[in-house]
């Protein structure tokens, strides 16, 4: 619509969710400004060439490492028009394979190829996070999104839709999206209080291996051929691994409890010896993977807390992605939910036909996204316990149930016949569009009722006036009779006060 180019969306944060929102909102016809507090985009644009030049070590491949893109996230990327570009860097795993930590025996399996395409119409794939980030970044620039780096936000004026940077610069727009991650300044401004993410009690470790080195070890071939997502569940810990084919890399994530004396917060170097000690009693293939590792990094795993609202009362601001619903990685849905946020918001922006629609856009965005993202976040947190049952009765019962055919509540959430379609089959853009159409239909129905009520009131008013006119006419006849009697009886207005009689219209 003609008003849209004159309206500007300000997006705080150039992560996956922020850039995805920038692409979708720009395609909806709005001008878009992205404010990123640190110079991270350069890292994304240069990362691939650095990795390939420095292929003698996995050192530079550590940055970002791998990410799972489930069918709901693939659908979102398709809605943004970039799925094919991302797929150039992706690998399609055949199955999700859940294993016992002791010997790697299979507890449960969920097919991905051809299942996801057949059931949901979109693939489930793995990709290097930096590749996905780079595609989003380049697409945003191609579409004309303005990206300003080293632009940390210090204040937001919701009434004026204005952000102020730590440098003192101020930018105003038509609305603002806070997509600045788990340590979100925007979230704290919205809440009016500090709201740091909560420690989960777990540390995350990552190693990235050269697949060529793995092929020299026969015991590791089954982890690569066919390419599957392999996950081991053990006491208070779990491990996930998969191939990143385009760089011939193998990604391994290991999660385990924080121990006394652990000081990790942000990603930092850790020792392979620490990992070997943590997982010394696990599947021999996992220990073989650790023997190939040259280095690892660890970080504290945080989770967000529930908040009642993502939007400001003024209707000018909304949170998105980890800033709204930071979650643990146990479902592999953190990035997926940020992408769903982005396409839902974009779909609503496309419905927008006048500036006065913008508060409705943000209100409906919150209405359709907050309940779902909150449920996914809670399920992810609950799976931390399911994955990490200690040795004993709970673990044995979980493993027994894992071996059963999928049922509602199955401990393999990805195979659960009720939860899986709800998670992977979701169409965020369609849900947002349906919410918009439903609200407009409700408004039309209310308007019709109001108009019908006014017509009815008009009919009632006409009937009332008719009765009043009838009374007036009857009163006129009576008055004529009275006047005649008084004239004949000898005195006009005799005995009457001014204003008496039937002429006062009530």
mmCIF file of C-alpha atoms in Angstrom, residues 23-394:
data_model
loop_
_atom_site.group_PDB
_atom_site.id
_atom_site.type_symbol
_atom_site.label_atom_id
_atom_site.label_comp_id
_atom_site.label_asym_id
_atom_site.label_seq_id
_atom_site.Cartn_x
_atom_site.Cartn_y
_atom_site.Cartn_z
ATOM 1 C CA UNK A 23 13.432 -9.496 5.365
ATOM 2 C CA UNK A 24 9.755 -10.264 5.870
ATOM 3 C CA UNK A 25 8.747 -6.749 6.907
ATOM 4 C CA UNK A 26 10.728 -5.239 4.040
ATOM 5 C CA UNK A 27 8.949 -7.555 1.610
ATOM 6 C CA UNK A 28 5.674 -6.353 3.115
ATOM 7 C CA UNK A 29 6.563 -2.886 1.836
ATOM 8 C CA UNK A 30 8.007 -1.139 4.887
ATOM 9 C CA UNK A 31 11.322 0.656 5.201
ATOM 10 C CA UNK A 32 13.447 -1.241 7.739
ATOM 11 C CA UNK A 33 16.357 -0.167 9.955
ATOM 12 C CA UNK A 34 18.287 -2.805 11.920
ATOM 13 C CA UNK A 35 20.387 -1.712 14.895
ATOM 14 C CA UNK A 36 23.089 -4.156 16.027
ATOM 15 C CA UNK A 37 25.103 -3.402 19.153
ATOM 16 C CA UNK A 38 28.346 -5.125 18.106
ATOM 17 C CA UNK A 39 30.217 -5.727 14.892
ATOM 18 C CA UNK A 40 29.124 -9.348 14.398
ATOM 19 C CA UNK A 41 27.994 -9.233 10.780
ATOM 20 C CA UNK A 42 31.562 -8.967 9.525
ATOM 21 C CA UNK A 43 32.271 -12.245 11.268
ATOM 22 C CA UNK A 44 29.450 -13.917 9.396
ATOM 23 C CA UNK A 45 30.425 -12.572 5.984
ATOM 24 C CA UNK A 46 34.069 -13.585 6.346
ATOM 25 C CA UNK A 47 33.644 -16.856 8.199
ATOM 26 C CA UNK A 48 33.391 -19.260 5.287
ATOM 27 C CA UNK A 49 36.521 -18.049 3.540
ATOM 28 C CA UNK A 50 38.470 -18.167 6.824
ATOM 29 C CA UNK A 51 37.335 -21.738 7.506
ATOM 30 C CA UNK A 52 38.297 -22.945 4.075
ATOM 31 C CA UNK A 53 41.706 -21.292 4.159
ATOM 32 C CA UNK A 54 42.368 -22.685 7.621
ATOM 33 C CA UNK A 55 41.167 -26.195 6.939
ATOM 34 C CA UNK A 56 44.095 -27.824 8.714
ATOM 35 C CA UNK A 57 42.264 -27.257 12.003
ATOM 36 C CA UNK A 58 38.662 -27.083 13.115
ATOM 37 C CA UNK A 59 39.471 -23.960 15.125
ATOM 38 C CA UNK A 60 37.578 -21.415 13.062
ATOM 39 C CA UNK A 61 34.708 -23.804 12.418
ATOM 40 C CA UNK A 62 33.796 -23.514 16.093
ATOM 41 C CA UNK A 63 32.093 -20.179 15.529
ATOM 42 C CA UNK A 64 28.346 -20.811 15.581
ATOM 43 C CA UNK A 65 28.713 -24.464 14.520
ATOM 44 C CA UNK A 66 25.628 -26.442 13.481
ATOM 45 C CA UNK A 67 21.924 -25.846 13.770
ATOM 46 C CA UNK A 68 18.942 -28.118 13.157
ATOM 47 C CA UNK A 69 16.211 -26.747 10.913
ATOM 48 C CA UNK A 70 12.975 -28.688 11.426
ATOM 49 C CA UNK A 71 10.107 -28.613 8.934
ATOM 50 C CA UNK A 72 8.335 -25.721 10.651
ATOM 51 C CA UNK A 73 11.511 -23.638 10.380
ATOM 52 C CA UNK A 74 12.056 -24.728 6.768
ATOM 53 C CA UNK A 75 8.515 -23.563 5.998
ATOM 54 C CA UNK A 76 9.326 -20.199 7.572
ATOM 55 C CA UNK A 77 12.466 -19.863 5.447
ATOM 56 C CA UNK A 78 10.365 -20.684 2.407
ATOM 57 C CA UNK A 79 7.891 -17.955 3.365
ATOM 58 C CA UNK A 80 10.825 -15.533 3.453
ATOM 59 C CA UNK A 81 11.905 -16.689 -0.005
ATOM 60 C CA UNK A 82 15.337 -17.985 1.014
ATOM 61 C CA UNK A 83 14.884 -21.722 1.590
ATOM 62 C CA UNK A 84 16.609 -22.706 -1.649
ATOM 63 C CA UNK A 85 19.568 -20.462 -0.872
ATOM 64 C CA UNK A 86 19.973 -21.994 2.589
ATOM 65 C CA UNK A 87 19.628 -25.527 1.233
ATOM 66 C CA UNK A 88 22.786 -25.001 -0.825
ATOM 67 C CA UNK A 89 24.710 -25.356 2.454
ATOM 68 C CA UNK A 90 22.526 -27.991 4.105
ATOM 69 C CA UNK A 91 22.593 -31.711 4.599
ATOM 70 C CA UNK A 92 19.430 -33.790 4.933
ATOM 71 C CA UNK A 93 19.746 -36.371 7.725
ATOM 72 C CA UNK A 94 17.868 -39.603 7.187
ATOM 73 C CA UNK A 95 16.717 -40.251 10.777
ATOM 74 C CA UNK A 96 16.824 -38.953 14.328
ATOM 75 C CA UNK A 97 18.373 -41.809 16.322
ATOM 76 C CA UNK A 98 18.158 -41.790 20.123
ATOM 77 C CA UNK A 99 20.742 -43.985 21.836
ATOM 78 C CA UNK A 100 21.602 -45.351 25.249
ATOM 79 C CA UNK A 101 24.639 -43.679 26.734
ATOM 80 C CA UNK A 102 26.152 -46.998 27.813
ATOM 81 C CA UNK A 103 26.717 -48.743 24.496
ATOM 82 C CA UNK A 104 24.961 -46.632 21.887
ATOM 83 C CA UNK A 105 22.143 -49.122 21.387
ATOM 84 C CA UNK A 106 19.112 -47.586 19.700
ATOM 85 C CA UNK A 107 16.274 -46.573 22.019
ATOM 86 C CA UNK A 108 14.033 -44.905 19.451
ATOM 87 C CA UNK A 109 14.140 -43.687 15.872
ATOM 88 C CA UNK A 110 12.194 -41.076 13.897
ATOM 89 C CA UNK A 111 12.463 -41.059 10.142
ATOM 90 C CA UNK A 112 13.077 -37.704 8.433
ATOM 91 C CA UNK A 113 13.583 -38.744 4.786
ATOM 92 C CA UNK A 114 11.108 -39.123 3.173
ATOM 93 C CA UNK A 115 8.757 -38.653 6.138
ATOM 94 C CA UNK A 116 8.980 -34.865 6.571
ATOM 95 C CA UNK A 117 8.467 -34.025 2.909
ATOM 96 C CA UNK A 118 5.621 -36.507 2.630
ATOM 97 C CA UNK A 119 3.813 -35.315 5.748
ATOM 98 C CA UNK A 120 4.688 -31.619 6.007
ATOM 99 C CA UNK A 121 5.904 -30.654 2.544
ATOM 100 C CA UNK A 122 9.215 -29.312 3.882
ATOM 101 C CA UNK A 123 12.524 -30.977 4.808
ATOM 102 C CA UNK A 124 14.308 -31.333 8.130
ATOM 103 C CA UNK A 125 17.978 -30.473 7.668
ATOM 104 C CA UNK A 126 21.222 -29.443 9.351
ATOM 105 C CA UNK A 127 23.248 -26.380 8.396
ATOM 106 C CA UNK A 128 26.129 -24.360 9.756
ATOM 107 C CA UNK A 129 24.675 -21.486 11.740
ATOM 108 C CA UNK A 130 27.020 -19.001 10.079
ATOM 109 C CA UNK A 131 25.812 -20.093 6.631
ATOM 110 C CA UNK A 132 22.200 -19.481 7.634
ATOM 111 C CA UNK A 133 23.148 -16.157 9.202
ATOM 112 C CA UNK A 134 25.032 -15.098 6.100
ATOM 113 C CA UNK A 135 22.111 -15.911 3.774
ATOM 114 C CA UNK A 136 19.776 -13.848 5.961
ATOM 115 C CA UNK A 137 22.221 -10.956 6.107
ATOM 116 C CA UNK A 138 22.863 -10.869 2.374
ATOM 117 C CA UNK A 139 19.144 -11.137 1.578
ATOM 118 C CA UNK A 140 18.349 -8.248 3.915
ATOM 119 C CA UNK A 141 20.963 -6.042 2.250
ATOM 120 C CA UNK A 142 19.756 -7.055 -1.217
ATOM 121 C CA UNK A 143 16.210 -5.972 -0.328
ATOM 122 C CA UNK A 144 17.381 -2.572 0.870
ATOM 123 C CA UNK A 145 17.300 -3.101 4.632
ATOM 124 C CA UNK A 146 19.534 -0.560 6.380
ATOM 125 C CA UNK A 147 21.834 -2.183 8.951
ATOM 126 C CA UNK A 148 23.705 -0.036 11.462
ATOM 127 C CA UNK A 149 26.452 -1.733 13.486
ATOM 128 C CA UNK A 150 27.915 -0.727 16.858
ATOM 129 C CA UNK A 151 24.472 0.633 17.696
ATOM 130 C CA UNK A 152 23.639 -0.444 21.229
ATOM 131 C CA UNK A 153 20.212 0.676 22.410
ATOM 132 C CA UNK A 154 20.062 2.323 25.833
ATOM 133 C CA UNK A 155 16.523 3.731 25.949
ATOM 134 C CA UNK A 156 13.179 3.306 24.188
ATOM 135 C CA UNK A 157 10.374 5.883 24.167
ATOM 136 C CA UNK A 158 7.298 3.755 23.449
ATOM 137 C CA UNK A 159 4.984 6.767 23.104
ATOM 138 C CA UNK A 160 7.139 8.209 20.303
ATOM 139 C CA UNK A 161 8.386 4.870 18.880
ATOM 140 C CA UNK A 162 11.920 6.132 19.361
ATOM 141 C CA UNK A 163 15.125 4.376 20.345
ATOM 142 C CA UNK A 164 18.149 6.111 21.804
ATOM 143 C CA UNK A 165 21.591 4.610 21.410
ATOM 144 C CA UNK A 166 24.373 4.570 23.972
ATOM 145 C CA UNK A 167 26.155 7.018 21.655
ATOM 146 C CA UNK A 168 23.336 9.534 22.148
ATOM 147 C CA UNK A 169 21.874 9.109 18.666
ATOM 148 C CA UNK A 170 18.120 8.684 18.403
ATOM 149 C CA UNK A 171 16.018 6.953 15.733
ATOM 150 C CA UNK A 172 12.255 7.042 15.435
ATOM 151 C CA UNK A 173 10.000 4.789 13.420
ATOM 152 C CA UNK A 174 6.451 3.576 13.075
ATOM 153 C CA UNK A 175 7.077 0.609 15.366
ATOM 154 C CA UNK A 176 10.002 -1.142 17.085
ATOM 155 C CA UNK A 177 10.890 -4.827 17.341
ATOM 156 C CA UNK A 178 13.204 -5.951 20.148
ATOM 157 C CA UNK A 179 15.167 -8.944 18.831
ATOM 158 C CA UNK A 180 18.349 -8.511 20.848
ATOM 159 C CA UNK A 181 18.711 -12.022 22.255
ATOM 160 C CA UNK A 182 18.505 -13.585 25.709
ATOM 161 C CA UNK A 183 20.459 -10.765 27.363
ATOM 162 C CA UNK A 184 17.900 -8.346 26.020
ATOM 163 C CA UNK A 185 18.055 -4.683 26.898
ATOM 164 C CA UNK A 186 14.729 -4.210 25.096
ATOM 165 C CA UNK A 187 13.009 -6.755 27.323
ATOM 166 C CA UNK A 188 14.220 -5.019 30.469
ATOM 167 C CA UNK A 189 13.024 -1.653 29.161
ATOM 168 C CA UNK A 190 9.598 -3.143 28.427
ATOM 169 C CA UNK A 191 9.364 -4.730 31.880
ATOM 170 C CA UNK A 192 10.786 -1.681 33.633
ATOM 171 C CA UNK A 193 13.199 -3.783 35.683
ATOM 172 C CA UNK A 194 16.298 -5.982 35.310
ATOM 173 C CA UNK A 195 15.443 -9.396 33.906
ATOM 174 C CA UNK A 196 18.583 -11.431 33.270
ATOM 175 C CA UNK A 197 18.197 -14.948 31.839
ATOM 176 C CA UNK A 198 18.173 -17.765 34.366
ATOM 177 C CA UNK A 199 20.968 -20.295 34.728
ATOM 178 C CA UNK A 200 19.671 -23.734 33.785
ATOM 179 C CA UNK A 201 22.256 -25.612 35.821
ATOM 180 C CA UNK A 202 23.868 -27.009 32.666
ATOM 181 C CA UNK A 203 26.963 -26.266 30.627
ATOM 182 C CA UNK A 204 27.158 -26.683 26.878
ATOM 183 C CA UNK A 205 30.282 -27.966 25.116
ATOM 184 C CA UNK A 206 30.943 -28.119 21.399
ATOM 185 C CA UNK A 207 33.528 -29.863 19.282
ATOM 186 C CA UNK A 208 33.765 -29.737 15.494
ATOM 187 C CA UNK A 209 35.658 -32.529 13.747
ATOM 188 C CA UNK A 210 36.904 -33.103 10.234
ATOM 189 C CA UNK A 211 34.836 -35.848 8.668
ATOM 190 C CA UNK A 212 37.915 -37.037 6.780
ATOM 191 C CA UNK A 213 39.609 -37.909 10.059
ATOM 192 C CA UNK A 214 36.510 -39.773 11.224
ATOM 193 C CA UNK A 215 36.466 -41.905 8.087
ATOM 194 C CA UNK A 216 39.826 -43.355 9.123
ATOM 195 C CA UNK A 217 38.137 -44.925 12.149
ATOM 196 C CA UNK A 218 35.807 -47.781 11.162
ATOM 197 C CA UNK A 219 33.894 -47.607 14.448
ATOM 198 C CA UNK A 220 32.709 -44.100 13.510
ATOM 199 C CA UNK A 221 31.367 -44.898 10.048
ATOM 200 C CA UNK A 222 27.898 -45.692 11.401
ATOM 201 C CA UNK A 223 27.636 -42.131 12.736
ATOM 202 C CA UNK A 224 28.204 -40.706 9.272
ATOM 203 C CA UNK A 225 26.720 -43.146 6.792
ATOM 204 C CA UNK A 226 23.882 -42.652 6.374
ATOM 205 C CA UNK A 227 23.953 -39.120 7.765
ATOM 206 C CA UNK A 228 21.707 -39.204 10.836
ATOM 207 C CA UNK A 229 21.139 -36.992 13.837
ATOM 208 C CA UNK A 230 22.466 -39.148 16.686
ATOM 209 C CA UNK A 231 21.652 -38.361 20.305
ATOM 210 C CA UNK A 232 22.815 -40.138 23.458
ATOM 211 C CA UNK A 233 20.864 -39.825 26.724
ATOM 212 C CA UNK A 234 22.686 -40.381 30.012
ATOM 213 C CA UNK A 235 22.655 -39.336 33.677
ATOM 214 C CA UNK A 236 22.112 -35.558 33.779
ATOM 215 C CA UNK A 237 23.742 -35.245 30.352
ATOM 216 C CA UNK A 238 23.107 -35.689 26.662
ATOM 217 C CA UNK A 239 25.037 -35.529 23.396
ATOM 218 C CA UNK A 240 23.857 -34.648 19.868
ATOM 219 C CA UNK A 241 25.918 -35.090 16.705
ATOM 220 C CA UNK A 242 25.434 -34.674 12.975
ATOM 221 C CA UNK A 243 27.353 -34.101 9.775
ATOM 222 C CA UNK A 244 27.755 -30.656 8.223
ATOM 223 C CA UNK A 245 28.372 -31.918 4.733
ATOM 224 C CA UNK A 246 29.102 -28.773 2.799
ATOM 225 C CA UNK A 247 32.270 -28.186 4.802
ATOM 226 C CA UNK A 248 32.886 -31.875 5.464
ATOM 227 C CA UNK A 249 32.598 -31.132 9.167
ATOM 228 C CA UNK A 250 31.023 -33.121 11.978
ATOM 229 C CA UNK A 251 29.285 -31.185 14.755
ATOM 230 C CA UNK A 252 29.056 -32.551 18.326
ATOM 231 C CA UNK A 253 27.159 -30.814 21.116
ATOM 232 C CA UNK A 254 27.527 -32.107 24.681
ATOM 233 C CA UNK A 255 25.394 -30.894 27.569
ATOM 234 C CA UNK A 256 26.010 -31.641 31.222
ATOM 235 C CA UNK A 257 25.568 -30.239 34.712
ATOM 236 C CA UNK A 258 27.531 -27.348 36.100
ATOM 237 C CA UNK A 259 29.934 -28.492 38.751
ATOM 238 C CA UNK A 260 31.331 -26.735 41.772
ATOM 239 C CA UNK A 261 33.931 -24.242 40.655
ATOM 240 C CA UNK A 262 32.596 -23.896 37.087
ATOM 241 C CA UNK A 263 32.744 -20.244 36.083
ATOM 242 C CA UNK A 264 31.727 -20.364 32.420
ATOM 243 C CA UNK A 265 29.233 -17.775 31.206
ATOM 244 C CA UNK A 266 29.985 -16.862 27.603
ATOM 245 C CA UNK A 267 31.751 -19.274 25.229
ATOM 246 C CA UNK A 268 35.308 -19.909 26.374
ATOM 247 C CA UNK A 269 38.010 -22.452 25.801
ATOM 248 C CA UNK A 270 37.765 -25.691 27.755
ATOM 249 C CA UNK A 271 39.920 -28.787 27.985
ATOM 250 C CA UNK A 272 39.327 -32.042 26.133
ATOM 251 C CA UNK A 273 40.382 -33.770 29.349
ATOM 252 C CA UNK A 274 37.361 -32.291 31.110
ATOM 253 C CA UNK A 275 35.062 -33.772 28.461
ATOM 254 C CA UNK A 276 36.794 -37.129 28.568
ATOM 255 C CA UNK A 277 36.319 -37.227 32.333
ATOM 256 C CA UNK A 278 32.632 -36.319 32.065
ATOM 257 C CA UNK A 279 31.878 -38.967 29.429
ATOM 258 C CA UNK A 280 34.380 -41.695 30.317
ATOM 259 C CA UNK A 281 31.668 -44.332 30.875
ATOM 260 C CA UNK A 282 29.703 -43.579 27.705
ATOM 261 C CA UNK A 283 29.443 -45.316 24.320
ATOM 262 C CA UNK A 284 32.956 -46.169 23.031
ATOM 263 C CA UNK A 285 32.142 -44.389 19.748
ATOM 264 C CA UNK A 286 31.581 -41.167 21.641
ATOM 265 C CA UNK A 287 34.905 -41.573 23.402
ATOM 266 C CA UNK A 288 36.488 -42.127 19.978
ATOM 267 C CA UNK A 289 35.025 -38.820 18.816
ATOM 268 C CA UNK A 290 36.588 -37.069 21.792
ATOM 269 C CA UNK A 291 39.968 -38.569 20.951
ATOM 270 C CA UNK A 292 39.827 -36.784 17.579
ATOM 271 C CA UNK A 293 38.933 -33.414 19.080
ATOM 272 C CA UNK A 294 41.644 -30.780 18.994
ATOM 273 C CA UNK A 295 39.789 -28.232 21.106
ATOM 274 C CA UNK A 296 36.432 -27.477 22.661
ATOM 275 C CA UNK A 297 34.522 -24.512 23.984
ATOM 276 C CA UNK A 298 32.015 -24.364 26.802
ATOM 277 C CA UNK A 299 29.371 -21.915 27.983
ATOM 278 C CA UNK A 300 26.648 -21.591 30.563
ATOM 279 C CA UNK A 301 23.233 -22.589 29.276
ATOM 280 C CA UNK A 302 20.538 -20.081 30.171
ATOM 281 C CA UNK A 303 16.782 -20.104 29.851
ATOM 282 C CA UNK A 304 14.246 -17.316 29.747
ATOM 283 C CA UNK A 305 11.318 -16.810 32.071
ATOM 284 C CA UNK A 306 7.653 -16.396 31.174
ATOM 285 C CA UNK A 307 6.371 -12.860 30.775
ATOM 286 C CA UNK A 308 2.734 -11.832 30.451
ATOM 287 C CA UNK A 309 3.148 -9.538 27.448
ATOM 288 C CA UNK A 310 5.573 -9.000 24.584
ATOM 289 C CA UNK A 311 4.124 -5.645 23.501
ATOM 290 C CA UNK A 312 3.973 -2.140 24.932
ATOM 291 C CA UNK A 313 0.596 -0.648 25.912
ATOM 292 C CA UNK A 314 1.155 2.070 23.319
ATOM 293 C CA UNK A 315 1.055 -0.501 20.525
ATOM 294 C CA UNK A 316 4.429 0.587 19.150
ATOM 295 C CA UNK A 317 6.771 -2.182 20.328
ATOM 296 C CA UNK A 318 7.062 -5.981 20.464
ATOM 297 C CA UNK A 319 9.691 -8.541 21.437
ATOM 298 C CA UNK A 320 10.821 -11.314 19.092
ATOM 299 C CA UNK A 321 12.983 -14.430 19.295
ATOM 300 C CA UNK A 322 15.173 -15.150 22.310
ATOM 301 C CA UNK A 323 14.376 -11.715 23.740
ATOM 302 C CA UNK A 324 10.789 -12.926 24.107
ATOM 303 C CA UNK A 325 11.206 -16.661 24.761
ATOM 304 C CA UNK A 326 14.783 -17.790 25.279
ATOM 305 C CA UNK A 327 14.789 -21.557 25.590
ATOM 306 C CA UNK A 328 17.064 -24.504 26.208
ATOM 307 C CA UNK A 329 18.190 -26.526 23.165
ATOM 308 C CA UNK A 330 16.604 -29.875 24.033
ATOM 309 C CA UNK A 331 13.944 -29.645 21.287
ATOM 310 C CA UNK A 332 16.181 -27.964 18.721
ATOM 311 C CA UNK A 333 13.580 -25.194 18.356
ATOM 312 C CA UNK A 334 15.234 -21.970 19.523
ATOM 313 C CA UNK A 335 15.989 -20.607 16.051
ATOM 314 C CA UNK A 336 12.835 -22.181 14.626
ATOM 315 C CA UNK A 337 10.604 -20.242 16.998
ATOM 316 C CA UNK A 338 12.404 -16.989 16.159
ATOM 317 C CA UNK A 339 11.800 -17.682 12.456
ATOM 318 C CA UNK A 340 8.140 -18.410 13.169
ATOM 319 C CA UNK A 341 7.908 -15.089 15.018
ATOM 320 C CA UNK A 342 9.393 -13.313 12.015
ATOM 321 C CA UNK A 343 7.059 -14.771 9.395
ATOM 322 C CA UNK A 344 3.968 -14.326 11.590
ATOM 323 C CA UNK A 345 4.808 -10.651 12.094
ATOM 324 C CA UNK A 346 5.563 -10.245 8.389
ATOM 325 C CA UNK A 347 2.270 -11.843 7.388
ATOM 326 C CA UNK A 348 0.403 -9.371 9.584
ATOM 327 C CA UNK A 349 2.381 -6.465 8.128
ATOM 328 C CA UNK A 350 1.239 -7.557 4.672
ATOM 329 C CA UNK A 351 -2.365 -7.308 5.867
ATOM 330 C CA UNK A 352 -1.805 -3.759 7.078
ATOM 331 C CA UNK A 353 -3.516 -1.124 4.875
ATOM 332 C CA UNK A 354 -3.190 2.059 6.942
ATOM 333 C CA UNK A 355 -0.969 3.354 9.761
ATOM 334 C CA UNK A 356 -3.761 2.921 12.297
ATOM 335 C CA UNK A 357 -3.528 -0.853 11.684
ATOM 336 C CA UNK A 358 -0.035 -1.085 13.212
ATOM 337 C CA UNK A 359 -1.127 -1.476 16.868
ATOM 338 C CA UNK A 360 -3.467 -4.237 15.692
ATOM 339 C CA UNK A 361 -0.548 -5.916 13.897
ATOM 340 C CA UNK A 362 1.545 -6.074 17.068
ATOM 341 C CA UNK A 363 -1.389 -7.092 19.252
ATOM 342 C CA UNK A 364 -2.309 -9.993 16.973
ATOM 343 C CA UNK A 365 1.351 -10.989 16.630
ATOM 344 C CA UNK A 366 1.530 -11.348 20.411
ATOM 345 C CA UNK A 367 -1.794 -13.176 20.531
ATOM 346 C CA UNK A 368 -0.799 -15.858 18.024
ATOM 347 C CA UNK A 369 2.865 -16.243 18.989
ATOM 348 C CA UNK A 370 3.130 -15.907 22.775
ATOM 349 C CA UNK A 371 1.116 -19.014 23.743
ATOM 350 C CA UNK A 372 2.842 -21.293 21.224
ATOM 351 C CA UNK A 373 6.392 -20.099 21.906
ATOM 352 C CA UNK A 374 5.783 -20.351 25.641
ATOM 353 C CA UNK A 375 4.583 -23.938 25.287
ATOM 354 C CA UNK A 376 7.620 -24.869 23.184
ATOM 355 C CA UNK A 377 9.924 -23.209 25.701
ATOM 356 C CA UNK A 378 8.357 -25.102 28.603
ATOM 357 C CA UNK A 379 8.485 -28.418 26.742
ATOM 358 C CA UNK A 380 12.155 -27.839 25.931
ATOM 359 C CA UNK A 381 12.903 -27.261 29.597
ATOM 360 C CA UNK A 382 10.939 -30.344 30.647
ATOM 361 C CA UNK A 383 12.910 -32.503 28.217
ATOM 362 C CA UNK A 384 16.089 -31.642 30.112
ATOM 363 C CA UNK A 385 14.902 -33.991 32.852
ATOM 364 C CA UNK A 386 13.617 -36.656 30.453
ATOM 365 C CA UNK A 387 16.924 -36.781 28.595
ATOM 366 C CA UNK A 388 19.000 -36.831 31.748
ATOM 367 C CA UNK A 389 17.355 -39.359 34.059
ATOM 368 C CA UNK A 390 20.002 -40.892 36.331
ATOM 369 C CA UNK A 391 20.566 -44.626 36.393
ATOM 370 C CA UNK A 392 17.595 -46.289 38.052
ATOM 371 C CA UNK A 393 13.893 -46.954 37.686
ATOM 372 C CA UNK A 394 12.994 -43.725 35.837
#
